[in-house]
């Protein structure tokens, strides 16, 4: 079991560029989430999904899009990157019965 | 609305001293509370949850509904406890987990 995997580990973008952060899990978990981690702000929920085809907004959804076409994958899209999106991004998953989230290793994104 | 507050961004104690990391929450229903920990160069992982009422690595946390708190305690700190600690809340039947701002704990030798 690889658990939750994220790619890339590091990324540098220029303002206005677009990119997709990849997240996959092999535990057949229903729930998946994206968080951003900023100093002094903790972990803030961007978007989450309760199953394939179902997504919802978290605390800080602006500037990000998600989709969930399969149980395994939950990509996060930045359509037009801004310096305020410089952060560390974590993907997480959990099943419907046990309320424990499993986190990926994170993606460190810098927007210049 | 769900809200979690960790008032201390940084906490530094000496090895062998007691540790208490504070967590207060705001939620109108019956919440489920958690402590997650992130050691250096490791993934964020679950430390303990209030419903299991267990002690993990010597840490305990009691849910106080009257004070809406879920403080994390350990009687004797060890150097390997140095890490970033996050308190988190999940509302009843809710799918999302809301985190506090985190407390960086440093144990001095």
XYZ file of C-alpha atoms in Angstrom:
221
model
C 0.000 0.000 0.000
C 1.451 3.335 -1.058
C -1.212 5.204 0.941
C -1.686 8.784 -0.256
C 0.716 9.972 -2.938
C 1.212 13.478 -4.279
C 3.101 14.824 -7.261
C 5.109 16.908 -7.752
C 7.021 17.401 -4.487
C 8.184 20.861 -5.483
C 6.974 23.330 -8.104
C 7.812 26.904 -9.073
C 5.320 28.830 -11.192
C 5.132 32.301 -12.617
C 2.095 34.450 -11.924
C -0.695 33.559 -14.325
C 0.490 30.054 -15.110
C -1.761 27.079 -14.577
C -0.976 23.684 -13.174
C -2.500 20.601 -11.582
C -1.384 19.051 -8.318
C -1.935 15.326 -8.403
C -3.232 13.222 -5.516
C -3.962 9.506 -5.476
C -4.828 6.966 -2.794
C -4.945 3.183 -2.955
C -6.988 2.533 0.198
C -10.406 2.768 -1.488
C -11.301 5.719 0.744
C -14.483 7.609 0.018
C -13.418 10.957 1.402
C -10.559 13.055 0.048
C -9.505 16.592 0.881
C -7.019 19.278 -0.081
C -5.444 21.563 2.507
C -2.921 24.347 2.341
C -0.444 24.914 5.150
C 0.821 28.414 5.820
C 2.905 29.670 8.764
C 0.660 30.912 11.542
C -2.481 29.875 9.674
C -2.376 26.146 10.252
C -4.049 23.825 7.796
C -6.936 25.319 5.862
C -9.373 23.223 3.874
C -9.556 24.124 0.185
C -11.933 21.530 -1.299
C -13.143 18.113 -0.324
C -14.967 15.176 -1.868
C -17.241 12.565 -0.314
C -17.074 10.231 -3.288
C -16.541 10.013 -7.026
C -18.448 12.768 -8.786
C -19.109 14.769 -5.593
C -17.041 17.741 -4.460
C -17.601 20.701 -2.174
C -15.826 23.871 -1.107
C -13.841 24.268 2.077
C -12.673 27.439 3.825
C -10.426 28.842 1.076
C -11.668 27.579 -2.321
C -11.055 30.692 -4.431
C -8.510 30.199 -7.184
C -8.724 26.409 -7.059
C -10.782 23.814 -8.896
C -11.198 20.115 -8.208
C -12.891 17.116 -9.760
C -13.299 13.512 -8.660
C -13.851 11.219 -11.590
C -12.531 8.117 -9.787
C -12.309 6.981 -6.178
C -8.515 6.959 -6.355
C -7.711 10.394 -7.773
C -8.440 13.927 -6.604
C -6.455 16.525 -8.581
C -6.267 20.180 -7.564
C -6.105 22.743 -10.377
C -4.754 26.257 -10.208
C -6.097 28.039 -13.284
C -4.100 31.266 -12.938
C -1.493 31.097 -10.200
C -0.984 34.061 -7.876
C 1.793 34.750 -5.329
C -0.804 34.353 -2.555
C -1.032 30.686 -3.521
C 2.567 30.073 -2.469
C 2.134 27.384 0.164
C 2.534 23.731 1.028
C -0.392 21.674 -0.198
C -1.528 18.464 1.467
C -3.949 15.891 0.181
C -5.695 13.567 2.622
C -8.122 10.677 2.530
C -10.236 8.669 4.967
C -12.873 6.003 4.766
C -16.473 6.485 5.787
C -16.353 4.490 8.995
C -13.079 5.342 10.681
C -12.653 9.078 11.123
C -8.874 9.125 10.708
C -7.351 11.114 7.882
C -4.244 9.875 6.097
C -2.065 12.565 4.610
C 0.188 12.696 1.607
C 3.774 13.999 1.798
C 2.838 17.443 0.500
C 3.669 19.638 -2.491
C 5.670 22.820 -1.914
C 4.487 25.420 -4.415
C 6.132 28.783 -5.045
C 4.482 31.364 -7.272
C 6.762 34.174 -8.419
C -19.581 27.236 12.130
C -16.678 25.036 13.134
C -13.632 26.763 14.565
C -10.530 25.532 16.349
C -8.158 27.837 18.203
C -4.668 26.997 19.408
C -3.500 30.097 21.278
C 0.201 29.227 21.368
C 2.145 29.268 18.105
C 5.336 28.261 19.881
C 5.907 26.321 23.092
C 9.274 25.467 24.541
C 9.827 23.286 27.615
C 12.713 21.369 29.138
C 13.041 17.614 28.934
C 11.255 15.969 31.835
C 8.914 18.922 32.419
C 5.136 18.654 31.965
C 3.647 19.755 28.663
C 0.213 21.167 27.918
C -0.846 22.273 24.448
C -4.071 24.214 24.491
C -6.976 23.771 22.113
C -10.365 25.461 22.222
C -13.167 24.873 19.814
C -16.452 26.329 18.691
C -19.208 24.046 17.452
C -22.903 23.970 18.225
C -23.377 20.192 18.060
C -21.414 17.189 19.306
C -17.923 17.374 17.845
C -15.272 14.770 17.385
C -11.862 16.131 18.413
C -8.413 15.010 17.307
C -4.752 15.802 17.772
C -2.487 15.397 14.755
C 1.303 15.622 14.855
C 3.914 16.387 12.225
C 7.460 15.386 13.076
C 10.337 16.843 11.122
C 10.396 15.513 7.543
C 7.423 13.238 8.181
C 3.792 13.283 7.157
C 1.045 14.652 9.289
C -0.375 11.764 11.299
C -3.077 11.127 13.853
C -1.867 11.200 17.461
C -5.116 10.607 19.305
C -8.860 11.196 19.228
C -11.183 11.937 22.105
C -13.590 9.069 21.522
C -10.892 6.445 22.019
C -9.813 7.905 25.379
C -6.379 6.370 25.002
C -2.850 7.477 25.786
C -0.457 7.593 22.873
C 3.280 8.146 23.432
C 2.390 9.307 26.944
C -0.002 12.003 25.668
C -3.604 12.300 26.813
C -6.373 14.736 25.996
C -9.728 15.163 27.665
C -12.713 16.736 26.013
C -14.220 19.403 28.271
C -17.562 20.349 26.770
C -18.230 23.008 29.404
C -15.045 24.880 28.555
C -15.087 23.721 24.914
C -11.491 22.619 25.230
C -9.389 19.617 24.251
C -5.967 20.274 25.718
C -3.121 17.852 25.039
C -1.001 16.870 28.037
C 2.064 14.850 28.860
C 3.552 14.648 32.355
C 7.207 14.285 31.328
C 8.353 15.698 27.987
C 10.924 13.881 25.881
C 13.159 15.311 23.168
C 11.443 13.214 20.511
C 8.186 15.042 21.269
C 9.489 18.092 19.421
C 7.093 18.554 16.513
C 4.202 20.567 15.132
C 0.898 19.722 16.787
C -2.521 20.425 15.323
C -5.877 20.200 17.040
C -8.754 19.325 14.692
C -12.530 19.074 14.828
C -15.084 17.129 12.859
C -18.758 17.861 13.319
C -21.242 15.035 13.801
C -21.947 13.423 10.459
C -19.699 15.945 8.721
C -17.166 14.948 6.150
C -14.700 17.742 6.667
C -12.006 18.149 9.276
C -11.152 21.676 10.449
C -7.720 22.362 11.929
C -6.343 24.898 14.337
C -3.337 27.088 13.609
C -0.889 24.631 15.093
C 1.615 24.773 17.959
C 5.305 24.123 17.417
C 6.598 22.292 20.465
C 10.312 22.306 21.201
C 11.754 20.156 23.960
C 15.072 21.464 25.219
C 17.672 19.009 26.565
